[in-house]
Coordinates of C-alpha atoms in Angstrom, one line a residue:
D1 CA -22.4 8.1 -11.5
Y2 CA -18.7 7.8 -10.6
D3 CA -15.5 6.5 -12.0
M4 CA -14.7 3.3 -10.0
L5 CA -11.1 2.1 -9.9
F6 CA -9.0 -0.6 -7.7
L7 CA -5.6 -0.9 -7.6
S8 CA -3.8 -3.8 -6.0
G9 CA 0.1 -4.4 -5.6
Y10 CA -0.8 -8.1 -5.4
F11 CA -1.3 -10.4 -7.9
E12 CA -4.6 -11.7 -9.2
G13 CA -7.3 -12.9 -7.4
S14 CA -5.1 -11.9 -3.9
A15 CA -7.6 -13.0 -1.0
S16 CA -10.2 -12.9 -3.6
I17 CA -10.7 -9.3 -3.1
D18 CA -10.8 -8.6 -6.7
S19 CA -13.7 -10.7 -6.6
F20 CA -15.1 -8.5 -3.5
M21 CA -14.8 -5.0 -6.0
K22 CA -16.9 -6.4 -8.8
S23 CA -19.4 -6.9 -6.5
M24 CA -19.3 -3.5 -5.2
G25 CA -19.7 -2.2 -8.4
I26 CA -15.9 -1.1 -9.5
Q27 CA -15.9 -1.2 -13.3
K28 CA -11.4 -0.7 -13.4
E29 CA -9.2 -2.9 -11.6
L30 CA -6.2 -3.0 -11.8
N31 CA -3.3 -5.2 -10.2
Q32 CA 0.9 -6.3 -10.0
N33 CA 0.3 -8.0 -13.9
D34 CA -1.1 -4.8 -15.1
F35 CA 2.2 -3.3 -13.9
P36 CA 5.3 -3.2 -17.3
D37 CA 7.8 -5.1 -15.9
F38 CA 6.2 -5.9 -12.7
K39 CA 8.7 -8.8 -12.2
K40 CA 11.3 -5.7 -12.3
I41 CA 9.8 -3.7 -9.5
S42 CA 8.1 -6.6 -7.2
H43 CA 8.6 -8.2 -3.8
I44 CA 7.6 -11.7 -2.9
W45 CA 3.9 -10.5 -2.3
G46 CA 3.9 -7.8 -5.1
V47 CA 4.3 -4.6 -6.5
W48 CA 6.6 -2.3 -4.3
D49 CA 4.5 0.9 -3.3
E50 CA 6.8 3.7 -4.1
Y51 CA 5.2 2.0 -8.2
V52 CA 1.7 1.3 -6.6
F53 CA 1.5 4.7 -5.8
D54 CA 2.7 6.3 -8.8
R55 CA 0.6 4.0 -11.1
F56 CA -2.4 4.6 -9.2
Y57 CA -1.3 8.8 -9.5
Q58 CA -1.9 8.3 -13.3
E59 CA -4.8 5.9 -12.8
I60 CA -6.7 9.1 -10.7
K61 CA -5.8 11.6 -13.0
K62 CA -7.8 9.9 -15.5
L63 CA -10.9 9.5 -13.6
K64 CA -13.7 12.2 -14.3
E65 CA -14.7 13.7 -10.6
P66 CA -16.7 12.5 -8.3
F67 CA -15.0 9.4 -8.3
L68 CA -14.2 6.6 -5.9
A69 CA -10.8 5.3 -6.2
I70 CA -9.3 2.3 -3.4
I71 CA -5.6 1.8 -3.4
E72 CA -3.9 -1.8 -2.2
P73 CA -0.6 -1.5 -1.9
S74 CA 1.3 -4.7 -0.6
T75 CA 4.8 -4.3 1.5
T76 CA 3.8 -3.6 4.8
H77 CA 3.5 -7.3 5.0
S78 CA 6.0 -10.0 6.2
P79 CA 8.4 -10.4 5.7
H80 CA 8.5 -6.5 5.7
N81 CA 11.9 -6.6 3.0
V82 CA 12.7 -3.3 1.2
P83 CA 13.8 -2.5 -2.5
A84 CA 17.0 -0.9 -1.4
K85 CA 19.3 -0.5 1.5
K86 CA 18.4 3.6 1.6
W87 CA 15.5 2.4 3.4
Q88 CA 17.3 -0.2 6.0
R89 CA 17.7 2.6 8.8
Y90 CA 17.4 0.1 11.6
D91 CA 19.0 -3.1 12.2
I92 CA 17.3 -5.8 10.7
K93 CA 17.9 -8.2 13.2
S94 CA 16.8 -6.6 15.8
K95 CA 12.9 -7.2 17.5
N96 CA 11.1 -4.7 14.9
G97 CA 13.8 -3.0 12.8
S98 CA 12.5 -4.8 9.3
W99 CA 9.0 -4.0 10.4
K100 CA 10.3 0.0 11.4
N101 CA 12.0 0.1 7.7
V102 CA 9.4 -1.1 6.0
L103 CA 6.9 1.4 7.3
R104 CA 9.7 4.4 7.0
Y105 CA 9.5 3.4 2.7
S106 CA 5.8 2.6 2.8
D107 CA 5.3 6.1 4.6
A108 CA 7.9 8.1 1.9
A109 CA 6.0 5.9 -1.0
L110 CA 2.3 7.2 0.3
G111 CA 3.8 11.2 1.8
E112 CA 5.5 11.4 -2.7
F113 CA 1.8 10.5 -3.7
I114 CA 0.4 13.4 -1.4
K115 CA 2.4 15.7 -2.7
K116 CA 1.8 15.1 -6.2
T117 CA -2.0 14.9 -5.8
K118 CA -2.4 18.4 -4.0
V119 CA -5.2 17.4 -2.8
S120 CA -8.1 19.8 -3.1
T121 CA -11.5 19.2 -3.7
T122 CA -10.8 15.2 -4.1
Y123 CA -10.5 13.9 -0.4
L124 CA -8.3 10.9 -0.3
I125 CA -9.1 8.3 2.5
I126 CA -6.5 6.0 2.9
G127 CA -7.4 2.9 4.9
I128 CA -4.8 0.0 4.3
V129 CA -2.3 2.2 6.0
V130 CA -4.2 3.0 8.4
L131 CA -5.2 -0.7 9.1
V132 CA -1.7 -1.4 9.1
L133 CA -0.9 1.0 11.7
I134 CA -3.9 0.1 14.1
G135 CA -2.5 -4.0 13.9
F136 CA 1.3 -3.2 15.2
L137 CA 0.1 -1.2 18.1
V138 CA -2.7 -3.5 18.8
K139 CA -0.2 -6.0 18.2
K140 CA 3.0 -4.2 20.5
Y141 CA 0.7 -2.5 23.2
L142 CA -2.7 -5.1 23.9
F143 CA -1.0 -8.5 23.4
K144 CA 2.1 -7.6 25.1
N145 CA 1.0 -6.5 28.5
A146 CA -1.9 -8.9 28.1
K147 CA 0.9 -11.5 28.4
K148 CA 2.0 -9.8 31.7
K149 CA -1.0 -10.6 33.7

């Protein structure tokens, strides 16, 4: 048997993903309601990524290997805000400025998580971030080129 965890930065029931995870046999599910003082560390869609990755790290340390742990951060969701001015490198009024700022912030949160985990025998698969980046590239390059025809 595997320990299985699903941690989401979103609110409970967001897109019914929690129901899907239950149907897949995930034993422990956490969402923004499971963060102490989540209202102080959240944005319009959920908890800021740095807190989600930190909580994920705390939770996976408790799991017995081998385990399956899935994380769903929420910061890269529109309207692409960041938690502090230090993450606003790009002009938010420019076409992709706020999106680039969010990617910069989310990437830093993910990077800190990876540093803390010191990945060795446990493999981390971070699909949400990859899907967001693929979505961005598809939008930017495929649709941009399709409109020119």
